[in-house]
XYZ file of C-alpha atoms in Angstrom:
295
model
C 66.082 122.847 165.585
C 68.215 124.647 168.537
C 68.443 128.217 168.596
C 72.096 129.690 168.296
C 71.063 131.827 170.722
C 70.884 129.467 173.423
C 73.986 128.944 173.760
C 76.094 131.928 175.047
C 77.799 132.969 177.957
C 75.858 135.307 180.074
C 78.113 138.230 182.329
C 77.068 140.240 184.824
C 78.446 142.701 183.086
C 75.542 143.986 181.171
C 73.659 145.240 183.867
C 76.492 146.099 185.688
C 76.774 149.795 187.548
C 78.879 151.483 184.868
C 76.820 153.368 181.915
C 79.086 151.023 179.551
C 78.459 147.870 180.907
C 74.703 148.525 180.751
C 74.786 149.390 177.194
C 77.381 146.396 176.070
C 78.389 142.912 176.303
C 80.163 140.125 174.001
C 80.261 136.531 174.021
C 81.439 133.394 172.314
C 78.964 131.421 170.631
C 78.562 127.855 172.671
C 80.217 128.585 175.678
C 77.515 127.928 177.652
C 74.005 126.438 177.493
C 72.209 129.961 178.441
C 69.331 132.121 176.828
C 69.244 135.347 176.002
C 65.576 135.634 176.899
C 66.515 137.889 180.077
C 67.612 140.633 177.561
C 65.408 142.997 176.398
C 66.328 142.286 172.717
C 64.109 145.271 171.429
C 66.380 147.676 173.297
C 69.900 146.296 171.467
C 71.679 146.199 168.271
C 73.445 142.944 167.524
C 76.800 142.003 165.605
C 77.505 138.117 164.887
C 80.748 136.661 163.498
C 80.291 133.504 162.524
C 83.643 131.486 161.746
C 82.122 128.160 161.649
C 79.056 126.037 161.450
C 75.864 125.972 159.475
C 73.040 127.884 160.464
C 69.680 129.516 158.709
C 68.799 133.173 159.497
C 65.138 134.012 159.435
C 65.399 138.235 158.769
C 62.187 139.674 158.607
C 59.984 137.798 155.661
C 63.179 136.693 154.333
C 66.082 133.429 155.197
C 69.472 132.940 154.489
C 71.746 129.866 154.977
C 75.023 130.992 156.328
C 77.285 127.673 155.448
C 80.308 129.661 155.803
C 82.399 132.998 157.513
C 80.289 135.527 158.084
C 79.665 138.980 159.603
C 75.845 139.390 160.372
C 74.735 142.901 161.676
C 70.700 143.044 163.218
C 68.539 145.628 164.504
C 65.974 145.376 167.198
C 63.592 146.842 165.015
C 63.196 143.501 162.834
C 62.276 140.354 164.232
C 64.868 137.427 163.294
C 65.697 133.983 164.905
C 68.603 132.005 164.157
C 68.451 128.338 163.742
C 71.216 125.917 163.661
C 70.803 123.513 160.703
C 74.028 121.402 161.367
C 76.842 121.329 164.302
C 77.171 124.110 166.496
C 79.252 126.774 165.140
C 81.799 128.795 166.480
C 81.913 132.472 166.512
C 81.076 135.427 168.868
C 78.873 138.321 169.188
C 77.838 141.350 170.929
C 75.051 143.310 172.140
C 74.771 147.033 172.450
C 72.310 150.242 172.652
C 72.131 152.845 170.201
C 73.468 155.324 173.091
C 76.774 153.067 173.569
C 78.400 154.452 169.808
C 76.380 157.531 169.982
C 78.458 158.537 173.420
C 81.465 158.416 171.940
C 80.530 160.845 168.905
C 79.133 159.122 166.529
C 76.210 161.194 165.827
C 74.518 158.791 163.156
C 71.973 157.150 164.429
C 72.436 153.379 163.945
C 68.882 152.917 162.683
C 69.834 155.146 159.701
C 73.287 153.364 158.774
C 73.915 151.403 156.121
C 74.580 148.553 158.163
C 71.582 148.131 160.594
C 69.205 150.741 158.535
C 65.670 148.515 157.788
C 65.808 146.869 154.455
C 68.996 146.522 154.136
C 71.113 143.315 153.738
C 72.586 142.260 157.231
C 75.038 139.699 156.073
C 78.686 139.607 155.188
C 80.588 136.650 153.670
C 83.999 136.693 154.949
C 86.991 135.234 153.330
C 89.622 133.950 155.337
C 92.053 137.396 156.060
C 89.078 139.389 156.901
C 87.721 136.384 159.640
C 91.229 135.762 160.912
C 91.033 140.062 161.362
C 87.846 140.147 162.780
C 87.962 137.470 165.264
C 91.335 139.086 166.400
C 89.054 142.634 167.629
C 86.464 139.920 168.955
C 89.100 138.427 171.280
C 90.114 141.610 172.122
C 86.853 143.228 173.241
C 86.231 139.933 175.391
C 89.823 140.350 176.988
C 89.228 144.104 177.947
C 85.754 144.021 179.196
C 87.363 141.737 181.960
C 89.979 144.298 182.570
C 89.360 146.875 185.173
C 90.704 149.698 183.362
C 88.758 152.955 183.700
C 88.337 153.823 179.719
C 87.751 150.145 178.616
C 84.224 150.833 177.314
C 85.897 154.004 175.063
C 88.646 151.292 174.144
C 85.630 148.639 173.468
C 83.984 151.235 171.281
C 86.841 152.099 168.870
C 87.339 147.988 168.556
C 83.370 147.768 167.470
C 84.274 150.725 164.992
C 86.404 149.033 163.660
C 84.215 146.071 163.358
C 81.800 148.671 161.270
C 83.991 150.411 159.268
C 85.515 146.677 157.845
C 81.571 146.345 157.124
C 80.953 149.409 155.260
C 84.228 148.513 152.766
C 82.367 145.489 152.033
C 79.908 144.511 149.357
C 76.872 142.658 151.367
C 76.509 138.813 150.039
C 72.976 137.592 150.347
C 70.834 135.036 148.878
C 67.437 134.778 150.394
C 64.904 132.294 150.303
C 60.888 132.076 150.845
C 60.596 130.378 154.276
C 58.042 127.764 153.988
C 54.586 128.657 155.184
C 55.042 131.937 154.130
C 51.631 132.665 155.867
C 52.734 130.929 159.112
C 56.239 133.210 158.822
C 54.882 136.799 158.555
C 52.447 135.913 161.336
C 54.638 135.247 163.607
C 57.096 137.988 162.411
C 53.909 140.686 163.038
C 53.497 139.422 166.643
C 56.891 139.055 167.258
C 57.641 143.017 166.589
C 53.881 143.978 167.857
C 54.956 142.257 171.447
C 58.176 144.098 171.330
C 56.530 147.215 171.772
C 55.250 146.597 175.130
C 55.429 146.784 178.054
C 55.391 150.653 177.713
C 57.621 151.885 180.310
C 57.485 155.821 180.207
C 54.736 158.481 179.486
C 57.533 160.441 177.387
C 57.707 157.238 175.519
C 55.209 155.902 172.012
C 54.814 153.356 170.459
C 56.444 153.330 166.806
C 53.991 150.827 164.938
C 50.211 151.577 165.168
C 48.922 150.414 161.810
C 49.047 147.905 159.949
C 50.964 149.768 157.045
C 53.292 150.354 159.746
C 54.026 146.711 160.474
C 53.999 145.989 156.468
C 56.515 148.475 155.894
C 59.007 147.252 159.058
C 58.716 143.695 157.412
C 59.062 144.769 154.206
C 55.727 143.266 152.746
C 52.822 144.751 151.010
C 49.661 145.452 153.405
C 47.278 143.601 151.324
C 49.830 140.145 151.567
C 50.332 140.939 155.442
C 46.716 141.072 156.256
C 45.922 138.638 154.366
C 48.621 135.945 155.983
C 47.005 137.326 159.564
C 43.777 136.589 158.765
C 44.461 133.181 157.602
C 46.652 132.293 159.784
C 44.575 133.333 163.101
C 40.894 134.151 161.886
C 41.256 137.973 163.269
C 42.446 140.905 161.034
C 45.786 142.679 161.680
C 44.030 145.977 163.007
C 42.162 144.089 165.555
C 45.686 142.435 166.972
C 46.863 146.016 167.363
C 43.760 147.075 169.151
C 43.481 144.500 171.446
C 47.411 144.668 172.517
C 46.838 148.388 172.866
C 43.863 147.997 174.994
C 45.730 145.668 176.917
C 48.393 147.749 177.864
C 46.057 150.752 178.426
C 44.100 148.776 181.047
C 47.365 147.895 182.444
C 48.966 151.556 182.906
C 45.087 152.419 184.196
C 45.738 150.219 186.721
C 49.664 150.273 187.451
C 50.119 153.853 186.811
C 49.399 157.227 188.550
C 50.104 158.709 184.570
C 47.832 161.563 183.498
C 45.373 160.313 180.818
C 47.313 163.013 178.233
C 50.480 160.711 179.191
C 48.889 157.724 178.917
C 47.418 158.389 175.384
C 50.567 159.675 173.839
C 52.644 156.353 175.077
C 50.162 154.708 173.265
C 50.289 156.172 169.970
C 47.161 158.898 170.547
C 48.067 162.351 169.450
C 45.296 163.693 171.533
C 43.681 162.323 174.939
C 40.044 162.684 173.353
C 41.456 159.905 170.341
C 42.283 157.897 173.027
C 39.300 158.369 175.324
C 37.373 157.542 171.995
C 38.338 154.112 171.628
C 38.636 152.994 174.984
C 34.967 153.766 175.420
C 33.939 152.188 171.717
C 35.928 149.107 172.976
C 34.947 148.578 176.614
C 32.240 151.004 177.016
C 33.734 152.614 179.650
C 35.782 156.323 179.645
C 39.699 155.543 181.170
C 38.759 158.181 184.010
C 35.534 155.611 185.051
C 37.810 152.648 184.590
C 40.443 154.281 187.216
C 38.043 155.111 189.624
C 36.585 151.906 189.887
C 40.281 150.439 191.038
C-alpha cells in the first residue's frame, strides 16, 4: 500500500526566513508525488481534512478506516502512518510547531488539549456543511501563505483556530480495530517513537521516554504486553533497545560534541553525571572522560 503521505506538495516555505514560515505549512493531498521524510515529523503537530478517498490510519496500537469526510488531528508524540486502501483521496493538511499557536496567545499547550492531548481520539467524521466549511479555511490558508502580506502568519493562525475550535464543538467518531500482527505493530510503533528521540540536538534538551513504562504509557499498552511483543518480535528486551540507542547517541555527542559530561548526561535522561558515568562504564568498560580522550 502507498503512503498518503507521499503525495504532497512540498514549499519552500517551511524553512523559509520568517519565524512563521518555519513553524507552518499546508498542502493539498496528491498534488505532487513528494515525501515528507525531509521534515522532522517529531517536531510538528498535524491537521488532515480528508474530503475524499479511503484510507486506514494506524494511531498508536490502534487503526481506523476513514471511508468518508473527515477531520484527523495528530501529535508528534505518537507514531501513526497512513495508508491508502483505495483511490487517492482528496483533501489537505498542515504542519505546525507547538510555538506557531502558542505566539499568538494561546497559552495551552497543544500536548494538553483535547484535540492532540495523548489518548485521545484524533478523528472527526464530517458531514457535508461542516467539510464544505472546512475546506473553505483550507483554501484560504493555502491562498495567503502565497501572499506577501506582512501579518499573514497572524491571519494563518486565526484560520487554524478556527479549524480547532469547529473540532472542540464536535463529538469525536472512532471505531478502532486490532491491526493484524499485533506483535509486529507495537514493535514497530516502540522503535518508531524511540528513533524520534534522537538525534539529541542541545545539552538544555532530554529525552522524554527512558523506560519502558514510559513507552507503554505513550502507546497506550500495558508494560507486560509491550515487552512481551519486543521480545518476540526481535529476541532482545525493550530495556536493552533503550540502552543501546542511548549508548549510541552518547558515543556520538562524545565524539561530535565539546558538551560538558553534566550536559551530556542530562540530554540523555541522567539526573546526575555519576548515573551516567555508571552505565557507560558497565556497558563499554570505559568512563566517557577516557572515551573522549582517546578521540
Amino acid at each position: 500500500m502507498e503512503s498518503l503521505e507521499m503525495h504532497v506538495k512540498e514549499t519552500d516555505r517551511f524553512a523559509g526566513l520568517s519565524a512563521g514560515a518555519a513553524q507552518f505549512r499546508v498542502s493539498a493531498i496528491g498534488e505532487d508525488n513528494c515525501s515528507l521524510a525531509s521534515y522532522n515529523r517529531r517536531d510538528y503537530f498535524k491537521v488532515s481534512l480528508i474530503l475524499e478517498g479511503a484510507s486506514e490510519l494506524h494511531y498508536a496500537n490502534r487503526s481506523i478506516q476513514i471511508g468518508k469526510p473527515a477531520l484527523v488531528f495528530t501529535t508528534p508524540l505518537v507514531p501513526y502512518s497512513w495508508e491508502a486502501t483505495g483511490k487517492l483521496g482528496r483533501g489537505y493538511f498542515c504542519l505546525f510547531a507547538n510555538e506557531f499557536l502558542y505566539t499568538g496567545g494561546r497559552m495551552e499547550s497543544l500536548q494538553e488539549s483535547s484535540l492532540f492531548k495523548v489518548g485521545s481520539d484524533p478523528v472527526y467524521f464530517l458531514d457535508k456543511d461542516q467539510g464544505t466549511y472546512l475546506e473553505s479555511i483550507f483554501v484560504r490558508m493555502r491562498r495567503e501563505i502565497d501572499t506577501d502580506y506582512l501579518y499573514k502568519y497572524d491571519i494563518i493562525r486565526s484560520q487554524l483556530n478556527l479549524i480547532i475550535h469547529e473540532a472542540i464543538k464536535m463529538e469525536p467518531s472512532v471505531a478502532y480495530f486490532n491491526p493484524p500482527n499485533a506483535a509486529a505493530r507495537i514493535t514497530t510503533l516502540f522503535l518508531n517513537l524511540l528513533e524520534r528521540q534522537f538525534p539529541v540536538d542541545f545539552p538544555t534538551s532530554t529525552l522524554t521516554f527512558k523506560k519502558a513504562s514510559d513507552f507503554a504509557s505513550q502507546l497506550s499498552v500495558h508494560v507486560n504486553h509491550l515487552n512481551a511483543a519486543i521480545q518476540e518480535i526481535t529476541g532482545k528486551s525493550t530495556t536493552a533497545h533503550i540502552n543501546e540507542r542511548i549508548l549510541a547517541e552518547a558515543k556520538s555527542l562524545l565524539t561530535h560534541t565539546d558538551w560538558s559530561i553534566a550536559d551530556l548526561a542530562f540530554s540523555l535522561g541522567f539526573e546526575y553525571p555519576s548515573y551516567f558515568n555508571n552505565f557507560f562504564k558497565k556497558h563499554t568498560g570505559n568512563t566517557p572522560m577516557s572515551l573522549r580522550k582517546t578521540l
